[in-house]
Short mmCIF file of C-alpha atoms and ligand atoms in Angstrom, two decimals:
data_model
loop_
_atom_site.label_atom_id
_atom_site.label_comp_id
_atom_site.label_asym_id
_atom_site.label_seq_id
_atom_site.Cartn_x
_atom_site.Cartn_y
_atom_site.Cartn_z
CA MET A 6 15.26 1.97 -3.87
CA ILE A 7 14.36 3.54 -0.44
CA ASP A 8 15.91 6.91 0.49
CA GLU A 9 18.40 6.95 3.23
CA ARG A 10 16.15 8.93 5.39
CA TYR A 11 13.54 6.14 5.53
CA ARG A 12 15.84 3.08 5.41
CA HIS A 13 16.10 2.95 9.12
CA LEU A 14 12.28 3.05 9.55
CA TYR A 15 11.94 0.43 6.86
CA LEU A 16 14.36 -1.95 8.73
CA ARG A 17 12.55 -1.30 11.88
CA ALA A 18 9.18 -2.45 10.14
CA LEU A 19 10.87 -5.20 8.35
CA PRO A 20 10.20 -7.95 11.05
CA TYR A 21 6.54 -7.22 10.75
CA LEU A 22 6.64 -7.11 6.85
CA ASN A 23 8.03 -10.50 6.29
CA THR A 24 4.49 -11.99 5.37
CA ARG A 25 2.01 -11.60 2.53
CA PHE A 26 5.03 -10.17 0.27
CA ASN A 27 4.53 -7.08 2.23
CA ASP A 28 8.35 -6.41 2.28
CA ILE A 29 8.23 -6.08 -1.49
CA HIS A 30 4.74 -4.52 -1.62
CA THR A 31 5.98 -1.79 0.90
CA LEU A 32 8.92 -0.83 -1.42
CA VAL A 33 6.62 -0.64 -4.45
CA ALA A 34 4.21 1.43 -2.66
CA TYR A 35 6.85 3.66 -1.50
CA LYS A 36 8.07 4.21 -4.94
CA GLN A 37 4.52 5.13 -6.06
CA ALA A 38 4.24 7.54 -3.33
CA LYS A 39 7.36 9.16 -4.34
CA ARG A 40 5.80 9.74 -7.81
CA LEU A 41 2.63 11.06 -6.60
CA LEU A 42 4.37 13.55 -4.17
CA ALA A 43 6.18 14.91 -7.07
CA CYS A 44 2.62 16.09 -8.48
CA TYR A 45 1.06 16.97 -5.07
CA PRO A 46 3.47 19.66 -3.65
CA ASP A 47 0.68 20.44 -0.71
CA ALA A 48 1.25 17.10 0.69
CA ASP A 49 3.63 16.41 3.60
CA GLU A 50 6.22 14.11 2.32
CA SER A 51 7.41 12.84 5.71
CA VAL A 52 3.84 12.03 6.78
CA VAL A 53 3.10 10.33 3.55
CA LEU A 54 6.15 8.22 3.25
CA THR A 55 6.32 7.30 6.92
CA ALA A 56 2.75 6.17 6.68
CA VAL A 57 3.60 4.20 3.54
CA VAL A 58 6.59 2.34 5.07
CA LEU A 59 4.31 1.40 8.05
CA HIS A 60 0.86 0.91 6.63
CA ASP A 61 0.78 -2.84 6.44
CA VAL A 62 2.76 -3.80 9.78
CA GLY A 63 -0.45 -5.06 11.13
CA TRP A 64 -0.78 -8.13 8.66
CA LYS A 65 1.91 -9.76 10.80
CA MET A 66 -0.90 -10.08 13.54
CA VAL A 67 -3.30 -12.17 10.98
CA LEU A 68 -2.45 -15.66 10.54
CA GLU A 69 -1.11 -16.42 7.07
CA SER A 70 -3.74 -19.05 6.55
CA GLU A 71 -6.36 -16.55 6.99
CA GLN A 72 -4.87 -13.62 5.21
CA PRO A 73 -6.44 -14.59 1.87
CA THR A 74 -9.82 -14.10 3.39
CA ALA A 75 -9.02 -10.64 4.20
CA PHE A 76 -8.11 -8.79 1.11
CA GLY A 77 -8.67 -8.95 -2.82
CA PRO A 78 -11.47 -9.97 -5.09
CA ASN A 79 -12.28 -13.13 -2.68
CA MET A 80 -12.38 -10.93 0.58
CA SER A 81 -14.90 -12.67 2.97
CA ASN A 82 -13.63 -11.51 6.39
CA PRO A 83 -14.02 -7.77 6.94
CA PHE A 84 -13.23 -8.26 10.55
CA LEU A 85 -9.62 -9.50 9.58
CA GLN A 86 -9.30 -6.71 6.98
CA ARG A 87 -10.10 -4.15 9.79
CA LEU A 88 -7.76 -5.99 12.29
CA HIS A 89 -4.77 -5.43 10.17
CA GLU A 90 -5.46 -1.69 10.17
CA THR A 91 -6.02 -1.35 13.95
CA GLU A 92 -3.07 -3.63 14.73
CA GLY A 93 -0.96 -1.69 12.13
CA ALA A 94 -1.83 1.56 13.90
CA ARG A 95 -1.01 0.23 17.15
CA ILE A 96 2.51 -1.23 15.93
CA ALA A 97 3.20 1.95 14.03
CA ALA A 98 2.67 4.11 17.04
CA ASP A 99 4.97 1.90 19.21
CA ILE A 100 7.73 2.23 16.38
CA LEU A 101 7.35 5.89 16.05
CA SER A 102 7.39 6.58 19.45
CA GLU A 103 10.49 4.59 20.03
CA LEU A 104 12.08 6.60 17.31
CA ASP A 105 11.25 9.77 18.72
CA PHE A 106 9.00 10.74 15.66
CA GLU A 107 7.43 14.28 15.95
CA SER A 108 4.20 13.91 18.11
CA ALA A 109 1.82 16.10 15.99
CA LYS A 110 2.70 14.01 12.80
CA LEU A 111 2.86 10.69 14.71
CA ASP A 112 -0.94 11.11 15.38
CA GLU A 113 -1.68 12.07 11.66
CA VAL A 114 0.48 8.99 10.39
CA VAL A 115 -1.35 6.49 12.88
CA ALA A 116 -4.80 8.03 11.94
CA ILE A 117 -4.17 7.31 8.09
CA ILE A 118 -2.93 3.78 8.90
CA ASP A 119 -6.03 3.19 10.93
CA GLY A 120 -8.39 3.11 7.96
CA HIS A 121 -6.11 2.78 4.85
CA ASP A 122 -8.19 0.19 3.26
CA THR A 123 -11.62 0.69 4.95
CA ARG A 124 -12.14 4.49 5.26
CA ALA A 125 -14.72 5.67 2.75
CA VAL A 126 -13.70 9.29 2.51
CA PRO A 127 -10.01 10.33 2.87
CA LEU A 128 -8.95 12.43 5.63
CA SER A 129 -6.52 14.81 3.82
CA THR A 130 -4.19 14.99 0.85
CA ASN A 131 -1.74 13.11 2.74
CA ASP A 132 -4.18 10.40 3.19
CA ARG A 133 -5.25 10.33 -0.38
CA LEU A 134 -1.47 9.77 -1.54
CA VAL A 135 -0.87 6.97 0.89
CA ARG A 136 -4.15 5.20 -0.29
CA ASP A 137 -3.26 5.77 -3.81
CA ALA A 138 0.35 4.64 -3.45
CA ASP A 139 -0.75 1.43 -1.63
CA ARG A 140 -3.41 0.58 -4.45
CA LEU A 141 -1.10 1.45 -7.32
CA TRP A 142 0.76 -1.55 -6.48
CA ARG A 143 -1.84 -3.70 -8.00
CA PHE A 144 -0.88 -2.11 -11.38
CA THR A 145 2.87 -2.42 -11.09
CA PRO A 146 4.66 -5.36 -12.59
CA ALA A 147 5.44 -7.09 -9.24
CA GLY A 148 2.15 -6.29 -7.78
CA ALA A 149 0.14 -7.63 -10.84
CA ARG A 150 2.32 -10.81 -10.96
CA ILE A 151 2.04 -11.62 -7.25
CA ASP A 152 -1.69 -10.65 -6.92
CA ALA A 153 -2.69 -12.53 -10.08
CA GLN A 154 -1.07 -15.75 -8.72
CA ARG A 155 -2.35 -15.40 -5.33
CA PHE A 156 -5.93 -14.62 -6.49
CA GLY A 157 -5.83 -17.55 -9.12
CA MET A 158 -6.72 -15.14 -11.85
CA LYS A 159 -5.65 -15.51 -15.41
CA PRO A 160 -3.96 -12.51 -17.08
CA VAL A 161 -6.93 -11.39 -19.25
CA GLU A 162 -9.31 -11.81 -16.30
CA HIS A 163 -6.93 -9.89 -13.92
CA PHE A 164 -6.33 -7.09 -16.27
CA ALA A 165 -10.15 -6.61 -16.66
CA TRP A 166 -10.55 -6.47 -12.88
CA LEU A 167 -7.86 -4.02 -12.52
CA GLU A 168 -9.23 -1.60 -15.23
CA ALA A 169 -12.78 -1.82 -13.62
CA GLY A 170 -11.25 -0.92 -10.39
CA ILE A 171 -9.32 2.30 -11.44
CA ASP A 172 -11.99 4.84 -10.90
CA SER A 173 -13.37 3.61 -7.53
CA TRP A 174 -10.07 2.48 -5.93
CA LEU A 175 -7.91 5.58 -6.75
CA SER A 176 -8.52 9.26 -5.69
CA THR A 177 -5.99 11.43 -7.43
CA SER A 178 -5.95 12.14 -11.15
CA GLU A 179 -2.19 11.18 -11.25
CA ALA A 180 -2.71 7.77 -9.74
CA LYS A 181 -5.43 6.99 -12.27
CA ARG A 182 -3.16 8.24 -14.91
CA LEU A 183 -0.41 6.01 -13.69
CA ALA A 184 -2.69 2.98 -13.41
CA HIS A 185 -3.82 3.27 -16.98
CA GLU A 186 -0.17 3.59 -18.04
CA TYR A 187 1.04 0.52 -15.99
CA LEU A 188 -2.01 -1.59 -17.16
CA ALA A 189 -1.36 -0.68 -20.84
CA GLU A 190 2.36 -1.71 -20.35
CA ALA A 191 1.27 -5.12 -18.61
CA ARG A 192 -1.14 -5.83 -21.43
CA ARG A 193 1.59 -5.11 -24.09
CA HIS A 194 3.89 -7.32 -22.09
CA ALA A 195 1.46 -10.19 -21.77
CA THR A 196 0.78 -10.32 -25.59
CA ARG A 197 4.41 -10.37 -26.30
FE1 FE2 B 24 -3.32 -2.75 4.00
FE1 FE2 B 25 -0.86 -2.26 1.40
#
């Protein structure tokens, strides 16, 4: 599922991803990033995929009992939401330095991670693709199933929440198109 080139990085990140289903979330976001990259040739694949693999390592620094307050429709603790970004940026910088990742790209990856959920305006095309890949998770079968359960939402309510979020959460037209496609499929599935 993850390309050979990024497997080592994923395995290095894995001790930080074994919380909040982030091991699965990261693989799903990676797959979405690959789909988006195919449509945006100007993006730098190595920056986007590296940032996607590492974007949520900071959640490991947030207590599991407090994580539900820091994301989703019931988010009440913006400090912890922000903390997962700043801690993620710090841990990602450590991992990439250790792996001798190109320093010019390292700074860009770390900047993307430090703000991937809270930054109002994307920094670049690379940033837009990372954010859209991350957020597309919500519409995928695994993401929708896990989120609906942890947010305590019934399918109808959950689908309505997803649909209402498409235009404000996602930035690229391809991500919006994919979100509509995934949502239509999820609705078909739910009524079967
Ligand atoms: Fe995040
Ligand atoms: Fe994420």
